[in-house]
Structures are given as structure tokens and as C-alpha cells.
Amino acid sequence: MSKLIGKISRIPKVLYEHKKKTIFFSFLGYLGGDWVYRWDRNQGIRKYYAEIAVKYGQKTVSPDDKPKRVFVLVNVEGNSRSCFDAFNKNALPLFLLSGVQVDVVKADNEAQLEALAGAVDLQEADVLYVVGGDGTIGKVVTGIFRNREKAQLPVGFYPGGYDNLWLKRMLPSVFEKSEDVRHACETAMAVIEDQKQSVYAFELTNEESQVAPEYGLGDVSAGWFRQCEDTRKKFWYFSIVKRRWAYFWEMLKRSPSPIECHVEYEETCSGCEKCRPKPIIQAPTWRWWHVLTGTPKYKNNDAQKDYTGIINEKCGEKHEIEAKGVELLVENEQMTDYSQLRFRMGGTDYGRFGVISDGWKRCSEDVVGRSTDKDFYKTDFLANAVSFKISSLPSYIHRLYISSNPTPKDAELTDRKITIRGTQKKLDIFLPTGIRMEL
């Protein structure tokens, strides 16, 4: 007993004499304990949602009723290919437990992803469920509207990206805090429980290229902040401080020269007879019983609002400005039956310390893609359409991010007119209404 007491009493001395080993193994122990805690917590979350999903699978249905068919389209390159593994753990079991018929197709590249999204229709599925991040969403939306005037299938999204900026902007209460898997499970439950809402895409064209228009739901951006956010992925070994280090490291090496561009934009309009086409009214088909019931009614196929007689004198009115700053951001804002654009440009006089300071504020508030400082954006306006021609773009940040997809480094961006327009191209999407499980 005395020997045991003696060994225990010597532990503080041994730990003190081997400080480096003590610190190293203590850190490993912390990481191991944190991993076990997170694993156990996520297992409990998955069990909770599985118990809800299985109730839908146990419901009695008619033999004539067909199960809901979900076509899962996976971007295997998304988020270092880990998003598909996460989907298999969090969403796929819920679909199977609820009695949903699931077909999984993996896209090997962006071209294949875009082609598959445009090809799938009601003959093959009832729902298109996309596994990937912001870039994947952009390619899927582009594939749909390049191939069809109207989307045939409602679309669900599994948040498999690095940031999932668009989902965070649409529903911050669900996707802003993503330390566990509740938000991922909720996207599957939204499909199972048929929780839908309509969103509208933007259209981007480069008037000096022969490429077909691109479509998206997120934003279009360029600048030093986006470059720093991209760089943080390389500093994974800095763990929780990798974002702050990325801003410090990039600004230590380079001074942030501003972006300069000429901007033309159209006044925003909520709808008038000038900008909204008259609804297509289907002529009624006469049947013999109409002799008794009266003249059949004309049918508005798309249930579109008729803006005939509504006049907005400022609709289509154009303005021109010169803009300058270290960040360019065009956001796609959702309105009742259309999308409009918000053009922002900020950090006009920002140097190294200005970028680091604002970047660290974004880190503190866990925000990616936009500044949290209300005075940062000196140029800020709403528009139906925006055209800009970049006259100065530093070579190191020579990229335009379209729905988080960067253009190639050798792409010609300066002195090219790029036009972004809000549209009425509607997409029905599955979105959860909130997080139902409290931890």
C-alpha cells in the first residue's frame, strides 16, 4: 500500500520533469475525449430522428399508393468527398426508415452533375435531393434551367459543403450553428414531411463570351476576403484559429489592392405591366354539360398575378456609378414571386490591418461571405439587374466566385461586361422550418 501511495505522490514530479510529453499527451487526450463526446452526441441525435422517421414507414397505405421516389444526386468531389459519407450516416437511413424509394447517382465531375440535374424528370422521380455545397447547388440550378424553361421536380439539399452559405442565409436558425448533425437530419425530414417553399434563381451572362447563361440561388463575389477564406482550408493544422491565421498570413505577404469597376443597374420593381408578362390563359374546352352548367372558366396555368394596369415609372430606369473596394458582393434576395439583387462593395480605403480587423470580426461572429460591420459597404443598393465591368483586379485574386464556384485563374475578367439579373424562374425546394430537438 505504501508503495502505491509513493508512486501516486511522485506523479506531479514526473509530469513536471517531462513537460513536453505531458502537454502533448494531454492535448491528444483532449482531442480523443472531444471526439468521443461528439460521436456519442451525434448517435443520440440520429436515434431521435430515426424514431420519428420510422413512424412514417409504419403507416398503413393503400396497395395503389406508390412510395415517394427520391433521386439522390451526389457530388463526390464536394468537401473533399466527405459529404457523401455524412449523407450515408445522417439522411439516407431516415429516407429508408420512412418508406421512401431512394436511387443514388454519383456525378464524377461538374459537367456530369449539370447534365444529370437537367435530365431527371417526373418519369424517374418525385424529388431531386442534392448532396453537396454551394457550388453543387449552383451547378444543379444551372443544369435545370439550361435544359428546361420550368423546373419539373422539387429539390432538397443536403448541407455537404464547407460553408453552405446559401442555406445559412435562407434559414440561419437551422444552418448557422452546425456543430452537430441536427441540421443535416432536418433536411431529410423536410423531404419526408413535404415541407416546401418557392425560391427564384438569378441569371448571369458574360456578354463577350459564347457560354450559355449560368443560374444560381446564392451570390456572386470577388475580393480579398474570399481569397482568405479559401486559403484557410490549407491551414487545417491550426484547428480553431485557422481562419484568423489565414487573414494574418495573407495580409502579411500582400497589400490588398482594391477592385475597381464601372457599374450599371436597373431600378428594382416589385411588378408592373412593363416588366411582367401577361399571364398565359388557357382557352376553355367545351363539353356537352356546359350547356347546363354555363360557360367554362378560363384557366391561368401558372396561377400568375396579372399586373395589367399597374404602372411604375421608375421600372427599368438605369443608373451608372463607379465602385471601388476590397470586396465585391452581389446577393440574390428572395421576394414574393421573383428575385432581386443587392449589390455591395466595401473596404474602399482598407489596408492590411483593415482587412485583418474586419476578417477577425467575421471570425468572432462566425460569419462567412459578408461583413458584419454595417458601415463596411460604402456602395449598397437593390436592383432588378446589375452589369459591371471590372477595370482593375489584382492578379492574386483574379477570380469571380459564382455560387462559390471560382472561375478559372486564366479566365478573362477585366474589361468584360458581366450581367446578373433577378428572374421569375421558380424552384420549389424542401427546407425545414426549424430544429425540433433541443440538446
Coordinates of C-alpha atoms in Angstrom, one line a residue:
M1 CA 0.0 0.0 0.0
S2 CA 2.8 2.3 0.9
K3 CA 4.5 1.6 -2.5
L4 CA 1.3 2.6 -4.3
I5 CA 1.0 5.8 -2.3
G6 CA 4.6 6.6 -3.1
K7 CA 4.0 6.1 -6.8
I8 CA 1.0 8.3 -6.8
S9 CA 2.8 11.0 -4.9
R10 CA 5.6 11.0 -7.5
I11 CA 3.2 11.7 -10.4
P12 CA 3.3 15.5 -10.1
K13 CA 7.1 15.4 -10.1
V14 CA 7.3 13.1 -13.2
L15 CA 4.8 15.3 -15.1
Y16 CA 6.8 18.4 -14.2
E17 CA 10.1 16.8 -15.4
H18 CA 8.6 15.8 -18.7
K19 CA 6.7 19.0 -19.6
K20 CA 6.7 18.5 -23.4
K21 CA 5.4 14.9 -23.2
T22 CA 2.8 15.9 -20.7
I23 CA 1.5 18.7 -22.8
F24 CA 1.5 16.6 -26.0
F25 CA -0.4 13.6 -24.4
S26 CA -2.8 15.9 -22.6
F27 CA -3.6 17.5 -25.9
L28 CA -4.1 14.1 -27.5
G29 CA -6.3 13.1 -24.6
Y30 CA -8.4 16.2 -25.0
L31 CA -8.9 15.5 -28.8
G32 CA -9.8 11.9 -28.0
G33 CA -12.3 12.9 -25.4
D34 CA -13.9 15.5 -27.6
W35 CA -14.2 13.0 -30.4
V36 CA -15.9 10.5 -28.2
Y37 CA -18.3 13.2 -26.8
R38 CA -19.2 14.4 -30.3
W39 CA -19.7 10.8 -31.6
D40 CA -22.0 9.9 -28.7
R41 CA -24.0 13.1 -29.1
N42 CA -24.5 12.6 -32.8
Q43 CA -25.5 9.0 -32.3
G44 CA -28.2 10.1 -29.9
I45 CA -29.4 12.7 -32.4
R46 CA -29.6 10.1 -35.2
K47 CA -31.6 7.8 -33.0
Y48 CA -34.0 10.6 -32.1
Y49 CA -34.7 11.4 -35.8
A50 CA -34.8 7.7 -36.7
E51 CA -37.7 7.2 -34.2
I52 CA -39.6 9.9 -36.0
A53 CA -38.9 8.7 -39.5
V54 CA -39.9 5.1 -38.7
K55 CA -43.4 6.2 -37.8
Y56 CA -43.9 7.3 -41.4
G57 CA -42.7 4.0 -42.6
Q58 CA -45.1 2.1 -40.4
K59 CA -48.2 3.9 -41.6
T60 CA -50.8 1.8 -43.4
V61 CA -51.2 2.7 -47.1
S62 CA -53.3 1.5 -50.0
P63 CA -51.8 -1.0 -52.4
D64 CA -52.4 1.5 -55.1
D65 CA -50.3 4.1 -53.4
K66 CA -46.7 4.3 -54.7
P67 CA -43.8 5.3 -52.4
K68 CA -42.2 8.7 -52.8
R69 CA -39.3 8.4 -55.2
V70 CA -36.2 10.4 -54.3
F71 CA -33.4 10.7 -56.8
V72 CA -30.2 11.5 -54.9
L73 CA -27.6 13.3 -56.9
V74 CA -24.2 13.3 -55.2
N75 CA -21.2 15.5 -56.0
V76 CA -18.5 13.1 -54.9
E77 CA -15.9 15.9 -55.1
G78 CA -17.8 18.0 -52.6
N79 CA -16.0 19.0 -49.4
S80 CA -13.1 16.6 -50.0
R81 CA -15.6 13.8 -50.8
S82 CA -16.7 13.6 -47.1
C83 CA -20.2 14.8 -47.7
F84 CA -21.3 11.5 -49.2
D85 CA -20.2 9.6 -46.1
A86 CA -22.0 12.1 -44.0
F87 CA -25.2 11.7 -46.1
N88 CA -25.0 7.9 -45.7
K89 CA -24.9 8.3 -41.9
N90 CA -27.5 11.1 -41.4
A91 CA -30.0 11.3 -44.2
L92 CA -30.1 8.0 -46.1
P93 CA -31.2 5.9 -43.0
L94 CA -34.1 8.4 -42.4
F95 CA -35.3 8.0 -46.0
L96 CA -35.2 4.2 -45.8
L97 CA -36.9 4.1 -42.4
S98 CA -39.8 6.3 -43.7
G99 CA -40.5 4.1 -46.7
V100 CA -39.1 6.3 -49.3
Q101 CA -37.7 4.8 -52.5
V102 CA -34.1 6.0 -53.0
D103 CA -32.0 6.0 -56.1
V104 CA -28.4 7.3 -55.6
V105 CA -26.4 8.5 -58.5
K106 CA -22.8 9.9 -58.2
A107 CA -21.6 12.6 -60.5
D108 CA -17.8 12.4 -61.2
N109 CA -17.5 16.0 -62.4
E110 CA -19.3 19.3 -62.7
A111 CA -20.4 18.7 -66.3
Q112 CA -21.9 15.3 -65.4
L113 CA -23.6 16.9 -62.4
E114 CA -25.1 19.6 -64.5
A115 CA -26.3 17.2 -67.2
L116 CA -27.9 14.8 -64.7
A117 CA -29.8 17.6 -63.0
G118 CA -31.2 18.8 -66.3
A119 CA -32.2 15.3 -67.4
V120 CA -34.1 13.8 -64.4
D121 CA -37.9 14.3 -64.6
L122 CA -41.2 13.1 -63.3
Q123 CA -40.9 9.8 -65.0
E124 CA -37.9 8.9 -62.9
A125 CA -38.5 10.6 -59.6
D126 CA -40.8 12.7 -57.4
V127 CA -38.0 14.6 -55.7
L128 CA -34.4 15.6 -56.6
Y129 CA -32.2 15.5 -53.5
V130 CA -28.7 17.1 -54.0
V131 CA -25.8 16.2 -51.8
G132 CA -23.1 18.9 -51.8
G133 CA -22.4 22.6 -51.0
D134 CA -22.9 26.0 -52.6
G135 CA -21.0 25.2 -55.7
T136 CA -23.0 22.0 -56.2
I137 CA -26.3 23.9 -55.8
G138 CA -25.2 26.4 -58.4
K139 CA -24.4 23.7 -60.9
V140 CA -27.7 21.8 -60.3
V141 CA -29.7 25.0 -60.8
T142 CA -27.8 25.8 -63.9
G143 CA -28.4 22.3 -65.3
I144 CA -32.1 22.6 -64.6
F145 CA -32.7 26.0 -66.2
R146 CA -30.4 25.5 -69.1
N147 CA -32.4 22.4 -70.2
R148 CA -35.9 23.4 -69.1
E149 CA -37.9 26.6 -69.0
K150 CA -39.5 25.4 -65.8
A151 CA -38.3 23.0 -63.1
Q152 CA -40.3 19.8 -63.0
L153 CA -39.1 18.4 -59.7
P154 CA -39.0 19.9 -56.2
V155 CA -35.4 19.9 -54.9
G156 CA -33.9 19.1 -51.5
F157 CA -30.4 19.9 -50.4
Y158 CA -28.1 18.0 -48.0
P159 CA -25.6 20.6 -46.5
G160 CA -22.4 18.9 -47.6
G161 CA -20.3 21.9 -48.4
Y162 CA -17.6 23.7 -46.4
D163 CA -19.7 26.7 -45.6
N164 CA -23.2 26.2 -47.0
L165 CA -23.6 30.0 -47.3
W166 CA -26.9 30.0 -49.2
L167 CA -28.6 27.7 -46.7
K168 CA -27.3 29.8 -43.8
R169 CA -28.7 32.9 -45.5
M170 CA -32.1 31.3 -46.2
L171 CA -32.5 29.7 -42.7
P172 CA -29.9 30.9 -40.2
S173 CA -31.8 29.4 -37.3
V174 CA -31.2 25.9 -38.7
F175 CA -27.9 26.1 -40.5
E176 CA -25.9 28.9 -38.8
K177 CA -24.8 26.7 -36.0
S178 CA -23.7 23.3 -37.3
E179 CA -21.6 21.7 -34.5
D180 CA -23.8 18.6 -34.6
V181 CA -25.9 16.7 -37.2
R182 CA -29.4 18.0 -36.4
H183 CA -29.5 20.4 -39.3
A184 CA -28.5 17.6 -41.7
C185 CA -31.2 15.3 -40.3
E186 CA -33.7 18.1 -40.7
T187 CA -33.1 18.4 -44.4
A188 CA -34.1 14.7 -44.8
M189 CA -37.2 15.2 -42.6
A190 CA -38.2 18.2 -44.7
V191 CA -38.5 15.8 -47.7
I192 CA -40.3 13.1 -45.8
E193 CA -42.8 15.6 -44.3
D194 CA -43.1 17.6 -47.6
Q195 CA -42.0 21.0 -46.2
K196 CA -41.7 23.1 -49.3
Q197 CA -41.3 26.7 -50.3
S198 CA -40.5 28.5 -53.6
V199 CA -37.3 30.3 -54.4
Y200 CA -36.2 32.2 -57.6
A201 CA -32.8 32.0 -59.4
F202 CA -30.6 34.7 -60.8
E203 CA -29.2 34.6 -64.3
L204 CA -25.5 35.5 -65.1
T205 CA -24.2 36.2 -68.6
N206 CA -20.9 37.3 -69.9
E207 CA -21.8 39.3 -73.0
E208 CA -18.4 38.8 -74.6
S209 CA -18.3 35.0 -74.4
Q210 CA -20.3 32.3 -76.2
V211 CA -21.1 30.4 -73.0
A212 CA -24.7 29.8 -72.1
P213 CA -26.1 31.7 -69.1
E214 CA -25.4 30.4 -65.6
Y215 CA -28.0 30.3 -62.9
G216 CA -27.8 30.1 -59.2
L217 CA -29.5 30.8 -55.8
G218 CA -26.6 32.1 -53.9
D219 CA -24.3 35.1 -54.5
V220 CA -21.6 36.3 -56.9
S221 CA -18.4 37.7 -55.2
A222 CA -14.8 38.6 -55.6
G223 CA -12.1 40.1 -53.4
W224 CA -9.5 39.6 -50.7
F225 CA -11.9 38.3 -48.1
R226 CA -13.0 35.4 -50.3
Q227 CA -9.3 34.6 -51.1
C228 CA -8.5 34.5 -47.4
E229 CA -11.5 32.2 -46.7
D230 CA -10.3 29.9 -49.5
T231 CA -6.8 29.8 -48.0
R232 CA -7.9 28.8 -44.5
K233 CA -8.6 25.3 -45.9
K234 CA -4.8 24.8 -46.3
F235 CA -4.2 25.6 -42.6
W236 CA -6.3 22.8 -41.1
Y237 CA -3.5 22.1 -38.6
F238 CA -4.2 25.4 -36.9
S239 CA -7.6 24.0 -35.9
I240 CA -10.0 26.6 -34.4
V241 CA -7.7 29.5 -35.2
K242 CA -7.1 28.6 -38.9
R243 CA -9.4 31.4 -40.2
R244 CA -7.7 34.1 -38.1
W245 CA -4.3 32.8 -39.2
A246 CA -5.3 32.8 -42.9
Y247 CA -6.2 36.5 -42.7
F248 CA -3.0 37.4 -40.8
W249 CA -0.8 35.3 -43.2
E250 CA -2.3 36.6 -46.4
M251 CA -2.1 40.2 -45.3
L252 CA 1.5 39.7 -44.0
K253 CA 2.6 38.7 -47.5
R254 CA 0.5 41.1 -49.6
S255 CA -1.1 44.5 -49.5
P256 CA -4.8 44.4 -50.6
S257 CA -5.0 46.5 -53.8
P258 CA -8.6 47.5 -54.4
I259 CA -11.0 46.2 -57.1
E260 CA -12.3 48.9 -59.4
C261 CA -15.3 48.6 -61.7
H262 CA -17.9 50.5 -63.6
V263 CA -21.5 49.5 -62.6
E264 CA -24.8 49.9 -64.5
Y265 CA -28.0 48.9 -62.8
E266 CA -31.8 48.9 -63.2
E267 CA -34.1 50.2 -60.6
T268 CA -35.8 47.5 -58.6
C269 CA -39.5 46.9 -59.3
S270 CA -42.0 44.8 -57.4
G271 CA -44.0 44.3 -60.6
C272 CA -45.8 46.3 -63.3
E273 CA -47.1 45.8 -66.8
K274 CA -43.8 46.8 -68.2
C275 CA -41.6 44.2 -66.6
R276 CA -44.1 41.3 -66.1
P277 CA -45.6 39.4 -69.0
K278 CA -49.3 39.0 -69.1
P279 CA -50.3 35.5 -67.7
I280 CA -51.0 32.8 -70.3
I281 CA -54.7 32.0 -70.1
Q282 CA -55.7 28.6 -71.4
A283 CA -58.8 28.7 -73.5
P284 CA -61.5 26.5 -72.0
T285 CA -62.6 23.3 -73.6
W286 CA -66.3 23.0 -74.2
R287 CA -68.2 19.8 -73.1
W288 CA -71.8 19.0 -73.5
W289 CA -72.6 19.5 -69.8
H290 CA -71.6 23.2 -70.1
V291 CA -75.0 23.7 -71.7
L292 CA -76.4 23.1 -68.2
T293 CA -73.6 24.5 -66.0
G294 CA -72.7 27.6 -68.0
T295 CA -69.6 28.8 -69.8
P296 CA -66.4 27.2 -68.5
K297 CA -63.8 29.5 -66.9
Y298 CA -60.5 30.4 -68.4
K299 CA -57.6 28.8 -66.6
N300 CA -54.4 30.6 -65.5
N301 CA -52.0 27.6 -65.8
D302 CA -49.2 29.0 -63.6
A303 CA -51.5 31.0 -61.2
Q304 CA -49.5 34.1 -62.1
K305 CA -50.6 37.5 -60.9
D306 CA -51.8 39.8 -63.7
Y307 CA -50.0 43.2 -63.5
T308 CA -52.0 44.8 -66.3
G309 CA -52.8 48.4 -65.3
I310 CA -50.0 48.6 -62.7
I311 CA -47.6 51.3 -63.7
N312 CA -44.2 52.1 -62.2
E313 CA -42.5 55.0 -63.9
K314 CA -39.1 54.1 -62.5
C315 CA -39.2 50.5 -63.7
G316 CA -36.2 49.8 -66.0
E317 CA -34.6 53.2 -65.1
K318 CA -30.9 52.8 -65.5
H319 CA -28.1 54.3 -63.4
E320 CA -24.3 54.3 -63.7
I321 CA -21.7 54.5 -60.9
E322 CA -18.0 53.9 -60.3
A323 CA -17.3 51.5 -57.4
K324 CA -14.1 50.6 -55.6
G325 CA -13.2 48.3 -52.7
V326 CA -11.6 45.1 -51.5
E327 CA -14.8 43.1 -51.6
L328 CA -17.5 42.9 -54.3
L329 CA -20.7 41.1 -53.4
V330 CA -23.9 40.6 -55.4
E331 CA -26.6 38.8 -53.3
N332 CA -29.7 37.1 -54.7
E333 CA -32.6 38.2 -52.5
Q334 CA -35.9 36.3 -52.5
M335 CA -39.1 38.2 -52.9
T336 CA -42.7 37.0 -53.1
D337 CA -42.7 35.9 -56.7
Y338 CA -39.3 36.9 -58.1
S339 CA -35.7 37.5 -57.1
Q340 CA -33.9 40.8 -56.9
L341 CA -30.2 41.7 -56.5
R342 CA -28.3 43.5 -53.8
F343 CA -25.0 44.9 -55.0
R344 CA -22.5 45.7 -52.3
M345 CA -18.9 46.9 -52.5
G346 CA -16.8 47.8 -49.4
G347 CA -13.4 48.4 -47.9
T348 CA -12.5 51.3 -50.2
D349 CA -9.6 52.5 -48.1
Y350 CA -8.8 49.3 -46.3
G351 CA -5.1 48.2 -46.0
R352 CA -3.6 45.2 -44.4
F353 CA -4.8 46.0 -40.8
G354 CA -8.3 46.9 -42.1
V355 CA -8.7 43.5 -43.8
I356 CA -7.3 41.6 -40.8
S357 CA -9.6 43.6 -38.4
D358 CA -12.8 43.0 -40.3
G359 CA -11.9 39.4 -41.1
W360 CA -11.3 38.7 -37.4
K361 CA -14.7 40.3 -36.6
R362 CA -16.3 37.8 -39.1
C363 CA -14.4 35.0 -37.3
S364 CA -15.7 36.2 -33.9
E365 CA -19.3 36.2 -35.1
D366 CA -18.9 33.0 -37.1
V367 CA -19.9 34.7 -40.4
V368 CA -18.5 33.8 -43.8
G369 CA -19.1 35.7 -47.1
R370 CA -20.1 39.1 -45.8
S371 CA -19.0 41.8 -43.3
T372 CA -20.8 42.2 -40.0
D373 CA -19.9 45.9 -39.9
K374 CA -22.9 47.9 -41.1
D375 CA -20.5 50.7 -42.2
F376 CA -18.2 48.5 -44.3
Y377 CA -20.2 48.6 -47.6
K378 CA -20.0 52.1 -49.0
T379 CA -21.8 51.1 -52.1
D380 CA -25.1 49.3 -51.4
F381 CA -28.2 49.2 -53.5
L382 CA -31.1 47.0 -54.7
A383 CA -31.7 46.4 -58.4
N384 CA -33.5 44.2 -60.8
A385 CA -30.4 43.8 -62.9
V386 CA -26.7 44.7 -62.5
S387 CA -24.0 44.9 -65.1
F388 CA -20.4 45.6 -64.1
K389 CA -17.1 45.8 -66.0
I390 CA -14.0 45.4 -63.8
S391 CA -11.2 47.7 -64.8
S392 CA -8.7 46.7 -62.1
L393 CA -8.5 43.3 -60.4
P394 CA -5.3 42.3 -58.6
S395 CA -3.7 39.2 -60.2
Y396 CA -3.6 37.2 -56.9
I397 CA -7.4 37.4 -56.5
H398 CA -8.1 37.2 -60.2
R399 CA -11.3 35.1 -59.7
L400 CA -15.0 35.6 -59.7
Y401 CA -17.0 33.3 -57.4
I402 CA -20.4 32.3 -58.8
S403 CA -22.4 30.5 -56.2
S404 CA -19.0 29.8 -54.5
N405 CA -17.6 28.2 -57.8
P406 CA -14.4 30.1 -58.7
T407 CA -13.8 30.9 -62.4
P408 CA -10.6 29.5 -63.8
K409 CA -7.5 31.6 -63.0
D410 CA -6.8 32.2 -66.7
A411 CA -10.4 33.5 -67.3
E412 CA -10.7 37.0 -68.8
L413 CA -12.5 39.1 -66.2
T414 CA -11.2 42.6 -66.7
D415 CA -12.9 44.8 -69.3
R416 CA -15.6 42.2 -69.7
K417 CA -19.2 43.1 -69.2
I418 CA -20.9 40.7 -66.7
T419 CA -24.6 41.0 -66.3
I420 CA -26.6 39.5 -63.4
R421 CA -30.4 39.6 -63.5
G422 CA -33.1 38.6 -61.0
T423 CA -35.7 36.3 -62.6
Q424 CA -39.0 34.6 -62.1
K425 CA -37.5 31.1 -62.7
K426 CA -39.1 29.3 -59.8
L427 CA -37.7 26.3 -58.0
D428 CA -39.7 24.5 -55.2
I429 CA -37.3 23.4 -52.5
F430 CA -37.6 21.4 -49.3
L431 CA -36.5 23.4 -46.3
P432 CA -37.0 22.6 -42.6
T433 CA -38.9 25.1 -40.5
G434 CA -36.6 24.8 -37.5
I435 CA -34.7 22.5 -35.3
R436 CA -37.1 20.3 -33.3
M437 CA -34.5 18.6 -31.0
E438 CA -33.1 20.6 -28.1
L439 CA -29.8 19.5 -26.6

